[in-house]
Coordinates of C-alpha atoms in Angstrom, one line a residue:
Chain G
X6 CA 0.0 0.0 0.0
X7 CA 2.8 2.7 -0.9
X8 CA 2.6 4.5 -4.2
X9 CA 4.9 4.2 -6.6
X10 CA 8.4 6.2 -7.3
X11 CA 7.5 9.7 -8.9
X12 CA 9.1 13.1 -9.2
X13 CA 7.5 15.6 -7.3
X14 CA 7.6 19.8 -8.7
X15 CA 6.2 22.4 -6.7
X16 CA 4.3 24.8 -8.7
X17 CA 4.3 28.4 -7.9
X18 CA 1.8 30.1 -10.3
X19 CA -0.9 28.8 -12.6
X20 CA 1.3 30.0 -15.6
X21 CA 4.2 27.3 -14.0
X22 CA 0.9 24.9 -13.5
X23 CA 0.4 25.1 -17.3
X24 CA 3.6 24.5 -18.5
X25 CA 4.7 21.5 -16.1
X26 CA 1.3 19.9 -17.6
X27 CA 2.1 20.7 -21.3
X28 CA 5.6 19.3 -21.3
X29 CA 4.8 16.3 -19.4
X30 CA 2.0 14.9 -21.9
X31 CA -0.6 13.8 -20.0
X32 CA 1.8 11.7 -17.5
X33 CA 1.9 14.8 -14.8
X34 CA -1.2 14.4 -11.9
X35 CA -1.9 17.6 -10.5
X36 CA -2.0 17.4 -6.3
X37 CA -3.9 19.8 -4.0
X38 CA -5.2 17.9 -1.2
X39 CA -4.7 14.4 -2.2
X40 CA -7.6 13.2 -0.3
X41 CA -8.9 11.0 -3.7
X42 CA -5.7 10.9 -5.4
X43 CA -3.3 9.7 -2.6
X44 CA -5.6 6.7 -2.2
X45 CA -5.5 5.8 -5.8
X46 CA -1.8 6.0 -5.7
X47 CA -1.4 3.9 -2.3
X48 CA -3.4 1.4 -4.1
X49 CA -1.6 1.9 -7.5
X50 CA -4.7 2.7 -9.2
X51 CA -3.3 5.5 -10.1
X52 CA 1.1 6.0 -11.1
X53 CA 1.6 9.5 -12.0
X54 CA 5.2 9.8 -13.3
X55 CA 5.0 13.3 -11.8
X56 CA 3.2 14.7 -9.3
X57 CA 2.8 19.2 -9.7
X58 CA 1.6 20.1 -5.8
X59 CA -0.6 23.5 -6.1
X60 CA -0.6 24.2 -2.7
X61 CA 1.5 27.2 -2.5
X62 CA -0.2 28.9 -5.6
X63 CA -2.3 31.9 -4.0
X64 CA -4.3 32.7 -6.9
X65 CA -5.9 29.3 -6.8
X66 CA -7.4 30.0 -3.3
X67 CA -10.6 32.2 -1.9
X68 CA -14.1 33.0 -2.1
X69 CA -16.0 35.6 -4.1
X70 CA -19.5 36.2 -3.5
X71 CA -21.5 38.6 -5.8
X72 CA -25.4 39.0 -5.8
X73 CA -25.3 36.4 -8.7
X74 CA -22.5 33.6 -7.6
X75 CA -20.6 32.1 -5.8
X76 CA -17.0 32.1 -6.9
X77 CA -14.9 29.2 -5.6
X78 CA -11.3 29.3 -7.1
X79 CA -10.4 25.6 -6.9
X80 CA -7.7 25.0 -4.3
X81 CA -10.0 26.0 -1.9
X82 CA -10.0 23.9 1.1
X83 CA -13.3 22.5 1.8
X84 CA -13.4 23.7 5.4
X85 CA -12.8 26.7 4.4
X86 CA -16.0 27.0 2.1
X87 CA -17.8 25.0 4.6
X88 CA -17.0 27.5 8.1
X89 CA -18.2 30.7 5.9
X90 CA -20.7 32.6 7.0
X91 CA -21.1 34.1 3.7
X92 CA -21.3 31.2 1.7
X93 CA -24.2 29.9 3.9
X94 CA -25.9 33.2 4.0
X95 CA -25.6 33.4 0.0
X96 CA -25.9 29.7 -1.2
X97 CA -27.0 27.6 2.4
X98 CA -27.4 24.3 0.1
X99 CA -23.7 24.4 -0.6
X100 CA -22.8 24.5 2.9
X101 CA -25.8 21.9 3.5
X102 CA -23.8 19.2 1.3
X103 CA -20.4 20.3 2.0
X104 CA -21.2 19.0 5.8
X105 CA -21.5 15.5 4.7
X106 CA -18.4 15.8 2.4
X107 CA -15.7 13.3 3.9
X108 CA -14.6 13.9 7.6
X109 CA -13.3 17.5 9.3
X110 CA -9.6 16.2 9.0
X111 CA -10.3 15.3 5.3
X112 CA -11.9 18.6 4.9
X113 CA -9.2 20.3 6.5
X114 CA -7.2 19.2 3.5
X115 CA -9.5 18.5 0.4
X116 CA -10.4 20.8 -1.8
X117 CA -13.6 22.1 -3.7
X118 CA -11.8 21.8 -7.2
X119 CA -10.2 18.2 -6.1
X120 CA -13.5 17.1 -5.6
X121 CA -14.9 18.1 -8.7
X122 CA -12.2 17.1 -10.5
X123 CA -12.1 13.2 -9.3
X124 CA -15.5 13.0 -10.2
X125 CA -16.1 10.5 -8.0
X126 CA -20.4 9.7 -8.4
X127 CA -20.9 10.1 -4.7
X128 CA -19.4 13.1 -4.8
X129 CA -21.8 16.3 -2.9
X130 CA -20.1 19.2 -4.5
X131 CA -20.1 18.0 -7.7
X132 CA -24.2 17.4 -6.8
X133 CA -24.7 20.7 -6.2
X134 CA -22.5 22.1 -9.7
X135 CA -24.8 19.9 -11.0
X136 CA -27.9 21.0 -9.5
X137 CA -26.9 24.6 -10.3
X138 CA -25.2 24.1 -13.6
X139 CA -22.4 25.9 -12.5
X140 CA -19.7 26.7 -14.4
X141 CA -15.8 25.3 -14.2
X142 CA -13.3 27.9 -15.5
X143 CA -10.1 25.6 -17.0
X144 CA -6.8 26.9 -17.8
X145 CA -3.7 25.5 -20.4
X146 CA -0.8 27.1 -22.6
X147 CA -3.8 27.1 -25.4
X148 CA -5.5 29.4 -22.9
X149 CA -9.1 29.4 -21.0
X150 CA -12.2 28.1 -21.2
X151 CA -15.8 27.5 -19.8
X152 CA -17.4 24.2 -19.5
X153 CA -20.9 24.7 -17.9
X154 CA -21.6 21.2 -15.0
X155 CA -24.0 19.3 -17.6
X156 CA -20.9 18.6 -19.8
X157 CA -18.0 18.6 -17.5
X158 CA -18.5 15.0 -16.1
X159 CA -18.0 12.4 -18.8
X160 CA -17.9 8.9 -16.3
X161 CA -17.3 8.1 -12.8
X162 CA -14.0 9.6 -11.9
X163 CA -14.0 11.3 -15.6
X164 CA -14.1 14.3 -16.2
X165 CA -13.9 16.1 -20.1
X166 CA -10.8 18.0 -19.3
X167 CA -7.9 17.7 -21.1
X168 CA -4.9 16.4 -19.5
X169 CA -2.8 19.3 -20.4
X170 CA -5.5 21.5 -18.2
X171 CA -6.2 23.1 -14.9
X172 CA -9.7 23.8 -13.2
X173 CA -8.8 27.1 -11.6
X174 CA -12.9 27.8 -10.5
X175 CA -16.1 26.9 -10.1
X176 CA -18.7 29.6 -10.3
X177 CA -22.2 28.6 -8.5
X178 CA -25.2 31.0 -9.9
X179 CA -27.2 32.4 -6.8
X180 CA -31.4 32.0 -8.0
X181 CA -32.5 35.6 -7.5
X182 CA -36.2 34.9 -6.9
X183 CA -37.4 35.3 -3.2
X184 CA -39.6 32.7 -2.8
X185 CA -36.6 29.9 -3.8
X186 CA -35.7 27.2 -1.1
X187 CA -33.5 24.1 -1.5
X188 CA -33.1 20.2 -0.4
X189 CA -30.3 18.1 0.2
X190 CA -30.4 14.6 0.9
X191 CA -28.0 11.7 1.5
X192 CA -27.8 8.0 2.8
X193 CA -24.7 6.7 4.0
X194 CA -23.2 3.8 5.7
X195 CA -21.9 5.7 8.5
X196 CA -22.7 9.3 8.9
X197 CA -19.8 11.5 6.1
X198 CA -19.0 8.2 4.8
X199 CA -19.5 7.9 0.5
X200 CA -23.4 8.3 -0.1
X201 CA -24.7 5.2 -1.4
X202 CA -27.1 7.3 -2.9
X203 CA -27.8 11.1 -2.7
X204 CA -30.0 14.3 -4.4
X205 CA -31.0 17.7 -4.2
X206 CA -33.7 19.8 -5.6
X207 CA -33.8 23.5 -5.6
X208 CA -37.2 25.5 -6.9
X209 CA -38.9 28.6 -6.5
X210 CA -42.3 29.3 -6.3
X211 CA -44.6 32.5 -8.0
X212 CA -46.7 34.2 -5.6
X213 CA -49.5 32.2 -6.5
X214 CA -47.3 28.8 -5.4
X215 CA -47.0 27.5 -8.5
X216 CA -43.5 26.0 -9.2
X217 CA -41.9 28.9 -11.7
X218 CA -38.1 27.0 -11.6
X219 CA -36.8 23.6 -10.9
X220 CA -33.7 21.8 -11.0
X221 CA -33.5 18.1 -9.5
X222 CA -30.6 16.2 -9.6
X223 CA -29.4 12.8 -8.2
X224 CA -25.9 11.2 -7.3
X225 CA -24.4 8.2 -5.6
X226 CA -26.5 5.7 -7.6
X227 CA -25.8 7.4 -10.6
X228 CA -22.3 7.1 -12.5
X229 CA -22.3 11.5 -12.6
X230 CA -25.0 13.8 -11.0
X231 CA -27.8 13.3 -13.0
X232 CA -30.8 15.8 -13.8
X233 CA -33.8 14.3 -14.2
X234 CA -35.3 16.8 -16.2
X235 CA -38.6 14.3 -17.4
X236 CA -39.8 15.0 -13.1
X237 CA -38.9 18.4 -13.4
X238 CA -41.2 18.9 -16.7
X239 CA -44.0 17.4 -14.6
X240 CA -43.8 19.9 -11.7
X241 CA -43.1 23.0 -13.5
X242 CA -46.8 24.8 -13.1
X243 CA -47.9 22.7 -10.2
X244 CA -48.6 23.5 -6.6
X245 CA -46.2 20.8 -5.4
X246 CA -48.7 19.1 -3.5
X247 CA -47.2 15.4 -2.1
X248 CA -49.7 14.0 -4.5
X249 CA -48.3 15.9 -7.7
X250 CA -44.6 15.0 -6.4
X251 CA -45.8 11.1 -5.4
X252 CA -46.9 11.0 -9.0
X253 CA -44.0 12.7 -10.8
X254 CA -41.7 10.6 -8.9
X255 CA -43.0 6.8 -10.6
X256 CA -40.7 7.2 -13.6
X257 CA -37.5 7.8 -11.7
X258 CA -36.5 4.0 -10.6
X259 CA -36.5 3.3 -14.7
X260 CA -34.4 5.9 -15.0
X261 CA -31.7 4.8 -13.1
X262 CA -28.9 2.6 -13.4
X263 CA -27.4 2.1 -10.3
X264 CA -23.8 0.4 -9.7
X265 CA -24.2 -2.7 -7.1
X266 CA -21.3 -3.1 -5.0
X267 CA -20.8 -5.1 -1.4
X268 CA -22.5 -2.2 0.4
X269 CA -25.8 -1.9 -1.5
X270 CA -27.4 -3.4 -5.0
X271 CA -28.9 -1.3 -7.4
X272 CA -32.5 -2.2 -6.4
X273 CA -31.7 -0.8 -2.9
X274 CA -29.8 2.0 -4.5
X275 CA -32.9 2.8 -7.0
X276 CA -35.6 2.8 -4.2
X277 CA -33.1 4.9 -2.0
X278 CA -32.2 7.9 -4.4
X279 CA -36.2 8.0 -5.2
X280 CA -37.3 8.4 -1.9
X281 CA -34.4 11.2 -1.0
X282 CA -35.4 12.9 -4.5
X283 CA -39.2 13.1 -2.3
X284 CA -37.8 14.5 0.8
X285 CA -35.3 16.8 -1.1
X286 CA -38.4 17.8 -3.0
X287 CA -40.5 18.6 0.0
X288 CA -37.6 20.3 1.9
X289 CA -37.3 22.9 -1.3
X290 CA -41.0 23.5 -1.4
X291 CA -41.0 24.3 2.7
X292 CA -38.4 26.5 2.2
X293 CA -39.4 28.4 -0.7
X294 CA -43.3 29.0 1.1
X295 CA -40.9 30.4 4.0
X296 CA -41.9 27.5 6.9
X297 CA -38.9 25.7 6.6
X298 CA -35.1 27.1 7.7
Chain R
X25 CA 12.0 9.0 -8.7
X26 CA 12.8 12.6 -6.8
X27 CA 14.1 12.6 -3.3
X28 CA 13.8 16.1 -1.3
X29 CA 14.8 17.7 1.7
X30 CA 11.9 18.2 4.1
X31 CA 12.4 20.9 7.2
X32 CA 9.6 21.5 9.1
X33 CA 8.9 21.8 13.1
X34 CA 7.8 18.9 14.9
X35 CA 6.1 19.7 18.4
X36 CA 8.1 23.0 18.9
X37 CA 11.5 21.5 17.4
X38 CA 12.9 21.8 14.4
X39 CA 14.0 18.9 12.3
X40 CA 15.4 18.7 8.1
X41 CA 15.9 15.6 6.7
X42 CA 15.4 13.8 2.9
X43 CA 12.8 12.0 2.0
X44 CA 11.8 10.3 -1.3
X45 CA 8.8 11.6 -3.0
X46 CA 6.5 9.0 -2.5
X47 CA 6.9 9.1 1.6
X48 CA 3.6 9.7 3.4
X49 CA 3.8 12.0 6.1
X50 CA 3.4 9.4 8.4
X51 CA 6.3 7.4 7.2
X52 CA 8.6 10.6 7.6
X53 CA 7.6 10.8 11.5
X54 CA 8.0 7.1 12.3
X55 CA 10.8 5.7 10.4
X56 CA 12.8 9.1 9.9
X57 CA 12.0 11.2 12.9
X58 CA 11.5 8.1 15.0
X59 CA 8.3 9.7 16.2
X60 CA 6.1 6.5 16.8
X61 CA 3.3 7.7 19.0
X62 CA 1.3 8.3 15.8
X63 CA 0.0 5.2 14.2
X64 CA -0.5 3.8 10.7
X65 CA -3.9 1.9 10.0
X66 CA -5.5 1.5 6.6
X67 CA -3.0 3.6 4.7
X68 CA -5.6 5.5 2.7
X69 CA -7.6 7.5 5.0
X70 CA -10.5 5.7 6.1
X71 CA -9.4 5.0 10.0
X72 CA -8.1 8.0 11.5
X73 CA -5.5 6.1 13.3
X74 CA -2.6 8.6 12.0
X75 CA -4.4 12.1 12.2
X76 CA -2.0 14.8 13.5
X77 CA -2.4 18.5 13.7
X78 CA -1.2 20.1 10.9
X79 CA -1.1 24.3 10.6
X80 CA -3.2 24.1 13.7
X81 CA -6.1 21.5 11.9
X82 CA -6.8 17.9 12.3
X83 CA -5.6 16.0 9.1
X84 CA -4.5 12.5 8.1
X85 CA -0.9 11.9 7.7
X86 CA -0.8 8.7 5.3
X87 CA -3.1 11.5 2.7
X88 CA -0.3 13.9 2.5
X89 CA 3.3 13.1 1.2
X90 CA 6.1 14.3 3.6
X91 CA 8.1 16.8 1.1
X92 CA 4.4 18.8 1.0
X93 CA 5.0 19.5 4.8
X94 CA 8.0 20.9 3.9
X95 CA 8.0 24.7 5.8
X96 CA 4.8 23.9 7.5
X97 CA 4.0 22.8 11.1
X98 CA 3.1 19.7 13.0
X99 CA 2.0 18.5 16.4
X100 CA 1.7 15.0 16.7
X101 CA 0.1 12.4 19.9
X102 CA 3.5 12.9 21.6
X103 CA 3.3 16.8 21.4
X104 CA 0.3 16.8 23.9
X105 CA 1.5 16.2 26.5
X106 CA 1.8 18.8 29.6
X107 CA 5.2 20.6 29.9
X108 CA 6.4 19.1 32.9
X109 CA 6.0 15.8 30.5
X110 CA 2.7 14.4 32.3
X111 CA -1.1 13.7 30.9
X112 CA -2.6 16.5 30.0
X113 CA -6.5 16.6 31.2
X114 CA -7.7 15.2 28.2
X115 CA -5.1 11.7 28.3
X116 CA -5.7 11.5 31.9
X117 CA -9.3 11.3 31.1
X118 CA -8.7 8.3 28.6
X119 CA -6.6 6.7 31.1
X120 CA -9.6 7.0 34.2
X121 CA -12.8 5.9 31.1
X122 CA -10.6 3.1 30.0
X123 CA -10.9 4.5 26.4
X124 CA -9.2 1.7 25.0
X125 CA -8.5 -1.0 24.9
X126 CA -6.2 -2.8 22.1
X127 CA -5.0 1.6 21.6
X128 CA -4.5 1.6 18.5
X129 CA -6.8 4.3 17.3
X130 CA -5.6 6.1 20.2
X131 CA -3.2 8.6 18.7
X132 CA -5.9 9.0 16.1
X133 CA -8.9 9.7 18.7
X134 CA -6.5 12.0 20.8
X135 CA -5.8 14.6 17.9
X136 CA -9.2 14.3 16.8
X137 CA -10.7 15.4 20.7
X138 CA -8.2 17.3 21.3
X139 CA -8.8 20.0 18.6
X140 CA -12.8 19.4 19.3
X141 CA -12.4 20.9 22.9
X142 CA -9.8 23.5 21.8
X143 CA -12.3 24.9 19.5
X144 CA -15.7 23.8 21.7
X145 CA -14.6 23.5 25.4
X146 CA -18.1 22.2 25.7
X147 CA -19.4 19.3 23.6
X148 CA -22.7 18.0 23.4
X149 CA -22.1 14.1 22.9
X150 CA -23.3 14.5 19.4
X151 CA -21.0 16.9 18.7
X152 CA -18.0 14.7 20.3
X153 CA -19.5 11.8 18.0
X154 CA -19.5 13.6 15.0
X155 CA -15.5 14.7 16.0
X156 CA -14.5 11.3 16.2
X157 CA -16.6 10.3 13.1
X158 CA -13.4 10.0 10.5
X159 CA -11.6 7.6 13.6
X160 CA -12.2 4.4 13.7
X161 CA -12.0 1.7 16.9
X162 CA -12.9 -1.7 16.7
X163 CA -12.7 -2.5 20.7
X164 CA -15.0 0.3 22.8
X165 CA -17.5 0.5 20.9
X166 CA -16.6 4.2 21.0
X167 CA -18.8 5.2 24.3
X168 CA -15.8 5.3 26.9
X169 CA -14.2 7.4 24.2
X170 CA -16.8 9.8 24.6
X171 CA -17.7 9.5 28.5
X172 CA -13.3 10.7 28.5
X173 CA -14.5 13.4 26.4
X174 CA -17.2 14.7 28.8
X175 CA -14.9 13.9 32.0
X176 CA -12.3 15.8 30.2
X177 CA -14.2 18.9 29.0
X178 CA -15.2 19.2 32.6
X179 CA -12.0 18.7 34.3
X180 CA -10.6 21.6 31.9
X181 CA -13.6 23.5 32.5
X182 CA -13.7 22.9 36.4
X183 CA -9.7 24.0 36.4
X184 CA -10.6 27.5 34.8
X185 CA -13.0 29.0 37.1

């Protein structure tokens, strides 16, 4: 259980970032907390030839919160993100899922990029990028571009990024509408432990109660957060009653897929992730009417 | 293959030696440092068994390779001890709940409760739980673990006024 030789560089800008990754052709890992990739490595499911640490690059770390988003530059450490009182007065659902991410001595070293980037399915932030169809700012010697969160996971643990790139943010839109409110649901083997199924729903409301907005997404027993836009069809213009959302609900097992491994089969993992999308569902509704914190 | 030299302080002292690359943190403490209080478990961060405070925060020391905590600042199991070299409050407290039994997760529980009550002097039990969450113990069944908690939060408390 030790990883493998490699060369270790310490990179002290993004520019130096870019240019380790272009001349090493795809061999080079990037490292910033390790918590996925150190793993992999111990286990030699993963043998960089190089490893380019990030740690010491300042422009890759802090917050920035606008009216419309939440700006997250990627080496952010998740406790950071998750201890901010502006980041759970602007986006509470973030901080919601970031509480079940890992453990606090994992947090205290994982970051909200590395998550994101490892793609791993039971992943909560990459839920939420999901949920919000944030957007991942990536960075090479070819220069920069946007990928918006419904193209930017390809697999579980895949991402579409190029190996000669760098996510340097993630960029979480803020729903302006008043009468919004949010869900977040997860079921674990031990509480912060991988979700063997998760989902989140987010909606606002006209003054009338109808649903105006809704996004509803599901992880865990998904290979990469999944929207299940078909439910969300069904709700838009409806009061959200628990009938309309029982009924919009049926279709959802048949829409899954879900990996069985030794701690749940997909059956369990279907009937799971349908029952969170309910509660998530209800939460956001209880929210939004304003009876819910 | 790269090898590196790694300086960084240790409990209040100072220490440079090399290391390869590939060395976890923990590795560096045991076998180069000779620093054996802090244990290794699984080896990929599921037990909690070699958490030390690093930069003043609870991490896990097989997660992070040695020549990243080059310049940066540890305190290990051994570094909590009192100054005149006896329990502190919190050890003691182990010690009197019988908070162990095979102590292997020890180090691991230690670091994690230790930084719970520097940060929250007074735990609610579901709070201590959710501290000790990332360790794991396969002997107490985790209660006495959190009755030393409670003994030790008090005796710390009790010691103030």
């Amino acid at each position: 259980m030790k990883a493998a030789e490699f060369d270790y560089v310490k990179a002290k800008s993004l520019d130096e970032i870019c240019l380790f990754l272009s001349q090493q052709a795809g061999e080079a890992r990037i490292i910033a907390g390790g918590q996925t990739l150190v793993p992999l490595m111990a286990m030699r499911m993963a043998r960089p030839n190089t490893l380019i640490d990030i740690n010491d690059v300042e422009e890759l770390k802090g917050i920035e919160i606008t009216k419309k988003s939440v700006i997250i530059k990627a080496c952010t450490r998740q406790s950071e993100v998750l201890e901010s009182v502006d980041v759970r007065r602007s986006l509470p659902i973030l901080s919601d899922a970031l509480s079940h991410v890992g453990h606090t001595q994992t947090r205290n070293r994982g970051t909200v990029g590395g998550s994101l980037v490892n793609a791993d399915p039971s992943a909560e932030i990459s839920l939420i990028a999901r949920l919000l169809d944030a957007e991942m700012t990536v960075h090479s010697v070819r220069g920069e571009r946007v990928i918006k969160a419904a193209n930017f996971f390809s697999s579980a643990m895949i991402t579409n990024l190029d190996a000669d790139e760098c996510l340097t943010q993630v960029c979480f839109p803020i729903w302006s509408s008043v009468r919004t409110g949010f869900g977040f649901h997860e079921t674990s083997i031990r509480a912060s432990d991988y979700a063997l199924a998760s989902a989140a729903a987010q909606l606002s409301l006209d003054s009338s109660g109808q649903c105006r907005s809704i996004s509803i997404v599901i992880g865990g027993a998904t290979e990469i957060p999944t929207r299940i836009s078909e439910t969300e069809e069904q709700l838009m213009g409806s009061d959200l009653s628990d009938t309309e959302i029982k009924t919009a609900m049926e279709k959802i097992p048949e829409m899954l897929e879900p990996q069985a491994d030794v701690h749940a089969d997909a059956d369990y993992r279907r009937r799971v992730a349908c029952v969170l999308v309910g509660r998530a569902l209800k939460d956001a509704r209880e929210r939004a009417k304003g009876s819910l914190v | 293959m790269s090898c590196h030299k790694v300086s960084l302080t240790v409990n209040g002292a100072k220490y440079a030696e090399n290391a390869e690359a590939r060395m976890t943190l923990v590795d560096f403490l045991r076998d180069v440092l000779d620093l054996t209080g802090t244990h290794v478990g699984c080896e990929h961060g599921v037990c909690g068994a070699c958490s030390v405070i690093f930069d003043g925060k609870p991490i896990r020391s097989c997660l992070i390779y040695a020549v990243m905590a080059d310049g940066h600042d540890v305190i290990t199991v051994e570094g909590l001890e009192e100054d005149d070299g006896s329990l502190s409050p919190l050890q003691d407290a182990f010690w009197e709940n019988h908070a162990m039994q095979c102590g292997y997760c020890t180090p691991g529980m230690l670091i994690a409760t230790h930084q719970l009550l520097q940060e929250n002097p007074s735990p609610s039990e579901s709070e201590i739980r959710d501290a000790i969450g990332g360790n794991l113990c396969r002997c107490t069944g985790y209660q006495q673990i959190v009755e030393a908690v409670q003994m030790a939060a008090k005796k710390i408390k009790d010691n103030c006024v």
